[in-house]
mmCIF file of C-alpha atoms in Angstrom:
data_model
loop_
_atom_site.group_PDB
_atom_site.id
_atom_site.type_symbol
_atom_site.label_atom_id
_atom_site.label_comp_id
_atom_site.label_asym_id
_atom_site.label_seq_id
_atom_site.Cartn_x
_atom_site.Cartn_y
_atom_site.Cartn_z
ATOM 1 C CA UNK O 1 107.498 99.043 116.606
ATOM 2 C CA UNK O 2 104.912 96.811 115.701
ATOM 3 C CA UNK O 3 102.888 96.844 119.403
ATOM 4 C CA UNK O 4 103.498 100.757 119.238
ATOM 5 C CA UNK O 5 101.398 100.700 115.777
ATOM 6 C CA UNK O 6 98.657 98.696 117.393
ATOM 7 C CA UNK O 7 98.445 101.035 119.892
ATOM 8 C CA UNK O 8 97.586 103.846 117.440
ATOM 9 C CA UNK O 9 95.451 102.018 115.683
ATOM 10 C CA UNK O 10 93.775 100.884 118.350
ATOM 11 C CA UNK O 11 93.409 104.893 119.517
ATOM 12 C CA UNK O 12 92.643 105.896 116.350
ATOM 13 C CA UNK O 13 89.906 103.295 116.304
ATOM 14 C CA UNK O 14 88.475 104.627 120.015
ATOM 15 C CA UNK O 15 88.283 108.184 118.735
ATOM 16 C CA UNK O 16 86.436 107.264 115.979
ATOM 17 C CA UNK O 17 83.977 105.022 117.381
ATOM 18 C CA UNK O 18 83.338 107.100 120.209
ATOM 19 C CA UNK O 19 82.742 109.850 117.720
ATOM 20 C CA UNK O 20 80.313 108.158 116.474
ATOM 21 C CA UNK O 21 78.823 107.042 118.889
ATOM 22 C CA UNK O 22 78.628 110.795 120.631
ATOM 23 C CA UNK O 23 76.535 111.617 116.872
ATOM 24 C CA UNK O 24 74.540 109.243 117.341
ATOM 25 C CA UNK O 25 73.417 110.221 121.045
ATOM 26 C CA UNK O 26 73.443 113.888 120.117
ATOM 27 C CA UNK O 27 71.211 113.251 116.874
ATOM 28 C CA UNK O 28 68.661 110.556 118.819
ATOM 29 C CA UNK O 29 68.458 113.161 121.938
ATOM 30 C CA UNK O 30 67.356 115.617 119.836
ATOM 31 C CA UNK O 31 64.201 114.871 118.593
ATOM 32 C CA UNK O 32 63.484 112.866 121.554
ATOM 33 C CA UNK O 33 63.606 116.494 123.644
ATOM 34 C CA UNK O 34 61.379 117.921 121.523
ATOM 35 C CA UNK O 35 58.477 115.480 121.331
ATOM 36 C CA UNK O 36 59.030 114.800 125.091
ATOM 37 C CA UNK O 37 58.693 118.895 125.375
ATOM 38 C CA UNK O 38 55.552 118.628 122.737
ATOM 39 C CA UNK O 39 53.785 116.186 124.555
ATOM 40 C CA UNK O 40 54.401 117.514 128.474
ATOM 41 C CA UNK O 41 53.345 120.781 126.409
ATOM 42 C CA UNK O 42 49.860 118.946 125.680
ATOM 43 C CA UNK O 43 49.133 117.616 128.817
ATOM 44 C CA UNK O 44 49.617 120.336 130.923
ATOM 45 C CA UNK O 45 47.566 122.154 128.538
ATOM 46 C CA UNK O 46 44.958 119.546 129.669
ATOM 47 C CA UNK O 47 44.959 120.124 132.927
ATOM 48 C CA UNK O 48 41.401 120.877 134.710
ATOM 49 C CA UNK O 49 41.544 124.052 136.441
ATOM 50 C CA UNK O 50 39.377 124.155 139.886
ATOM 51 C CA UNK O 51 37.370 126.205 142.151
ATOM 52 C CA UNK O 52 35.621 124.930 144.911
ATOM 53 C CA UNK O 53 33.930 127.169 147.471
ATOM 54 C CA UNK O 54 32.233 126.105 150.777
ATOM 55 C CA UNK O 55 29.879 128.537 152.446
ATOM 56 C CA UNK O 56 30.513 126.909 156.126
ATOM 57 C CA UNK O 57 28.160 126.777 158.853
ATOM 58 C CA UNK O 58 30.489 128.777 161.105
ATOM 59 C CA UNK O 59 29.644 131.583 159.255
ATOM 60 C CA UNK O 60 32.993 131.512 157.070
ATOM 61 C CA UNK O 61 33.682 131.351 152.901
ATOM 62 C CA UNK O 62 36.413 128.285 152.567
ATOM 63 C CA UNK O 63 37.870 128.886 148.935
ATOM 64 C CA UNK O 64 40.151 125.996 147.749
ATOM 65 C CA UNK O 65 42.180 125.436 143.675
ATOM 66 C CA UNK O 66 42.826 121.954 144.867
ATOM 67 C CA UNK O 67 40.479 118.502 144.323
ATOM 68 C CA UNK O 68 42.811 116.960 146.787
ATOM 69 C CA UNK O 69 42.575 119.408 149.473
ATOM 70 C CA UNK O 70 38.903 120.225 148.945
ATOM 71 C CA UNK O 71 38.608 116.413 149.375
ATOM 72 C CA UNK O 72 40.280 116.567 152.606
ATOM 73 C CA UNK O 73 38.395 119.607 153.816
ATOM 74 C CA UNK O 74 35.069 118.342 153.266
ATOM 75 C CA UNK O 75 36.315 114.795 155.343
ATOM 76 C CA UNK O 76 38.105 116.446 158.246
ATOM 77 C CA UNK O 77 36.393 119.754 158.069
ATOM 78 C CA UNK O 78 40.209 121.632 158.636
ATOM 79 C CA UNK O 79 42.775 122.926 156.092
ATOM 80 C CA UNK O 80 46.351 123.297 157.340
ATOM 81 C CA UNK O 81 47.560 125.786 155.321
ATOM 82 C CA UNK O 82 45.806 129.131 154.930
ATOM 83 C CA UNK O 83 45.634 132.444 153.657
ATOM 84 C CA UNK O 84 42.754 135.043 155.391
ATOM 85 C CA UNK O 85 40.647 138.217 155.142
ATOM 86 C CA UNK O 86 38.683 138.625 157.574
ATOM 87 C CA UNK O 87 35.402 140.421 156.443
ATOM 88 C CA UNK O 88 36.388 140.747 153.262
ATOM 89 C CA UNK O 89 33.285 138.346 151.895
ATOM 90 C CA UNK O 90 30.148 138.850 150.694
ATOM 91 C CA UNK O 91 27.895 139.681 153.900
ATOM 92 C CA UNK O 92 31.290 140.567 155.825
ATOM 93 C CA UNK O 93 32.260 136.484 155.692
ATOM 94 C CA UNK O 94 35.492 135.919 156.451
ATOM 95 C CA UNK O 95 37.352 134.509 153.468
ATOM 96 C CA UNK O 96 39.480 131.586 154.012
ATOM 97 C CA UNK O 97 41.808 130.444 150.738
ATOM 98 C CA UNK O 98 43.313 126.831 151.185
ATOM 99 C CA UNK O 99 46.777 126.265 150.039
ATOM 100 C CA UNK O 100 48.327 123.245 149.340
ATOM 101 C CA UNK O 101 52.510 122.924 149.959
ATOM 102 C CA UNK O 102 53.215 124.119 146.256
ATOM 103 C CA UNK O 103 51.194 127.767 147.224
ATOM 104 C CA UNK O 104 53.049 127.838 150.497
ATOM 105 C CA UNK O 105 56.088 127.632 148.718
ATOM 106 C CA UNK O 106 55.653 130.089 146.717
ATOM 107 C CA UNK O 107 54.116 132.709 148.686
ATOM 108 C CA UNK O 108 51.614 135.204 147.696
ATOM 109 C CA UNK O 109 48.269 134.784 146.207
ATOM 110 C CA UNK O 110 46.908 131.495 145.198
ATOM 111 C CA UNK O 111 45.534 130.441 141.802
ATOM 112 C CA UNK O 112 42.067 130.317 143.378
ATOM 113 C CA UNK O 113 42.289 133.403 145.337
ATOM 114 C CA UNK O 114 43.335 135.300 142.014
ATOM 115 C CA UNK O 115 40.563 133.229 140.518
ATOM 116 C CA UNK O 116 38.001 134.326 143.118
ATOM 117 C CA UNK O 117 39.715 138.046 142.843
ATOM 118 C CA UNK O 118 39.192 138.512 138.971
ATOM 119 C CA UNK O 119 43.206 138.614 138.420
ATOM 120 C CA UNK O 120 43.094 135.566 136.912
ATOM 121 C CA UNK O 121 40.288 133.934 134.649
ATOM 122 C CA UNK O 122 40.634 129.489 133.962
ATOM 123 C CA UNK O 123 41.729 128.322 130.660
ATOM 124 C CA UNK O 124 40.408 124.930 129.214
ATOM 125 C CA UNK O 125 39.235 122.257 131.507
ATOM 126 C CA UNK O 126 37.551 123.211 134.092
ATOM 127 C CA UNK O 127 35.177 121.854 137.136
ATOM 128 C CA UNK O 128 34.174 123.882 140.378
ATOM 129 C CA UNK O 129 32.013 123.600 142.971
ATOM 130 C CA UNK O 130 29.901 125.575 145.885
ATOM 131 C CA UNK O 131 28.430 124.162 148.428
ATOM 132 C CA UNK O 132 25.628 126.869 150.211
ATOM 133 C CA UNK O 133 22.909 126.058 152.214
ATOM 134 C CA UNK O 134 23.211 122.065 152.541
ATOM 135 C CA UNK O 135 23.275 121.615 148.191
ATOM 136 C CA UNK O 136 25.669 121.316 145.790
ATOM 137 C CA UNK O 137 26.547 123.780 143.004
ATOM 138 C CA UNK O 138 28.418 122.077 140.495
ATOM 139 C CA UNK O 139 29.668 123.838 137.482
ATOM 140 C CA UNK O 140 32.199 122.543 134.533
ATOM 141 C CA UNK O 141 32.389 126.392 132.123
ATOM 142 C CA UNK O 142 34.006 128.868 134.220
ATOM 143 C CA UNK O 143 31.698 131.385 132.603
ATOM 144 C CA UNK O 144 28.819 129.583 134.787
ATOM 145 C CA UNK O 145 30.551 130.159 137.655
ATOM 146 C CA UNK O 146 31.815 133.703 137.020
ATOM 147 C CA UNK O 147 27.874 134.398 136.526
ATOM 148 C CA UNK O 148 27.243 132.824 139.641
ATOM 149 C CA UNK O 149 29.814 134.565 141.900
ATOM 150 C CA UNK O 150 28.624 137.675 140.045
ATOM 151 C CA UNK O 151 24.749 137.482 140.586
ATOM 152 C CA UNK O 152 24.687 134.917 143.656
ATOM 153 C CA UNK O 153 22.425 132.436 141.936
ATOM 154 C CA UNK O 154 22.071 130.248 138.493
ATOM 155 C CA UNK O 155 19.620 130.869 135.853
ATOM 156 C CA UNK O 156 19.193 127.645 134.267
ATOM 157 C CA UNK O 157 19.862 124.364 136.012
ATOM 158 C CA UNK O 158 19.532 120.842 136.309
ATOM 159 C CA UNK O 159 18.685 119.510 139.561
ATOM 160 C CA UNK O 160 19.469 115.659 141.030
ATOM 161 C CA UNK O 161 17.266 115.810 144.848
ATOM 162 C CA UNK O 162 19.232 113.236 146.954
ATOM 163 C CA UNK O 163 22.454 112.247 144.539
ATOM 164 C CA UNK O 164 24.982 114.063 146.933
ATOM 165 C CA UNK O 165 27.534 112.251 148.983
ATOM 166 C CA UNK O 166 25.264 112.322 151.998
ATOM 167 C CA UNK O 167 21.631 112.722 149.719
ATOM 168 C CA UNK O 168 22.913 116.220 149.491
ATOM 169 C CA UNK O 169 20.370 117.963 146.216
ATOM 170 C CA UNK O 170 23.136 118.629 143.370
ATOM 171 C CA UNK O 171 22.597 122.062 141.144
ATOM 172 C CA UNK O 172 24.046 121.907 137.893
ATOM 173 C CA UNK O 173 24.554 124.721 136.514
ATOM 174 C CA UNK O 174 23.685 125.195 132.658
ATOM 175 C CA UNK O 175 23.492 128.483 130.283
ATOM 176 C CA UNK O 176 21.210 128.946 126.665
ATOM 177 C CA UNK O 177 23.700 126.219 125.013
ATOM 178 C CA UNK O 178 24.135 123.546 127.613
ATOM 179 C CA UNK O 179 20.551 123.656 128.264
ATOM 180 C CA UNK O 180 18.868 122.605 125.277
ATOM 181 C CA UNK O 181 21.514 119.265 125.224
ATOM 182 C CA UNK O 182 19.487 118.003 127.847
ATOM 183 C CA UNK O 183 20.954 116.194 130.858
ATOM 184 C CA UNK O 184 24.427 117.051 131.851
ATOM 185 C CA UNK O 185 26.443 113.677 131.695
ATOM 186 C CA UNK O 186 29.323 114.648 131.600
ATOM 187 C CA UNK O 187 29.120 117.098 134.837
ATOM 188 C CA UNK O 188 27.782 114.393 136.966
ATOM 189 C CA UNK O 189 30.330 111.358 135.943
ATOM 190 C CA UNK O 190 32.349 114.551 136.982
ATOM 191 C CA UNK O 191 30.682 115.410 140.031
ATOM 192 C CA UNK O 192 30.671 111.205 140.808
ATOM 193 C CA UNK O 193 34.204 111.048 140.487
ATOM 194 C CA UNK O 194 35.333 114.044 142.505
ATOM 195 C CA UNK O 195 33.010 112.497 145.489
ATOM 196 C CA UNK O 196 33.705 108.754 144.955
ATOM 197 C CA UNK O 197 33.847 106.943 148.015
ATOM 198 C CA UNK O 198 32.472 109.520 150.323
ATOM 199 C CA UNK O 199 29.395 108.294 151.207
#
């Protein structure tokens, strides 16, 4: 009778420390959810947004969302994975939209091509590129950019002759505000870091 009443009390015991136990996992997981959801909530809020945009010599408009794949375009000159209109660019180019495996997964439109469309408009960070005519258009406010894609040129810039991966002349572009804060450090660490270690 004795070993049968240890055996009770040693259930009884179990239940209750596993209860316990169970509150204190369910109360610690708790908050930890929601500052792990608060924080993955903050940086994707800081993610930078791209555009890049190559006006190649073959006569076609390359379009890319991507700073990995535009780096690979502008070293191998290809992208694998592509969406096209033929004609459909400015002078009857033929518009090429770059996809990495997350837009060819998901089909459709790309971020950059509903970018490049109007459908879609950046929010927060943001850093884009064209390259036209052998120099560099570099941009960090989509509003620059949208001006630029609108009109075909930039009003007020700051030019570096020679700074390009290959002494490419770098454009950056600059509006009313930007331009009376003189040079535009930030945009060319930017621009640096994007091209580091392609020369």
């Amino acid at each position: 009778m004795q070993n049968q009443y240890l055996r009770v009390s040693a259930l009884i015991v179990a239940m209750g420390l596993s209860g316990v136990m169970a509150g204190c996992a369910t109360s610690a997981s708790k908050p930890a959810d929601s500052s792990a959801t608060v924080v993955a909530g903050e940086a994707k809020a800081a993610v930078e947004q791209n555009l890049f945009m190559v006006h190649h010599e073959n006569g076609r408009l390359y379009i890319l969302g991507d700073a990995k794949l535009y780096r690979v375009f502008l070293e191998t000159d290809e992208v694998a994975l592509t969406r096209t209109r033929i004609g459909a660019g400015p002078n009857g180019q033929t518009l090429i939209f770059g996809m990495n495996k997350d837009d060819a997964k998901r089909g459709g439109p790309t971020d950059a091509e509903n970018v490049y469309d109007g459908k879609q408009a950046p929010e927060g960070p943001f850093y884009g590129e064209v390259i036209k005519d052998g120099r560099y258009y570099v941009f960090t406010l989509w509003s620059d950019m949208a001006n630029y894609l609108k009109h075909g040129e930039v009003a007020l810039t700051y030019t570096e002759i020679g700074s390009g991966p290959k002494g490419e002349t770098v454009i950056y572009a600059l509006n009313k505000k930007t331009a009376s804060e003189g040079s535009p450090v930030a945009a060319i660490e930017r621009f640096r870091k994007q091209h580091a270690g392609s020369k």
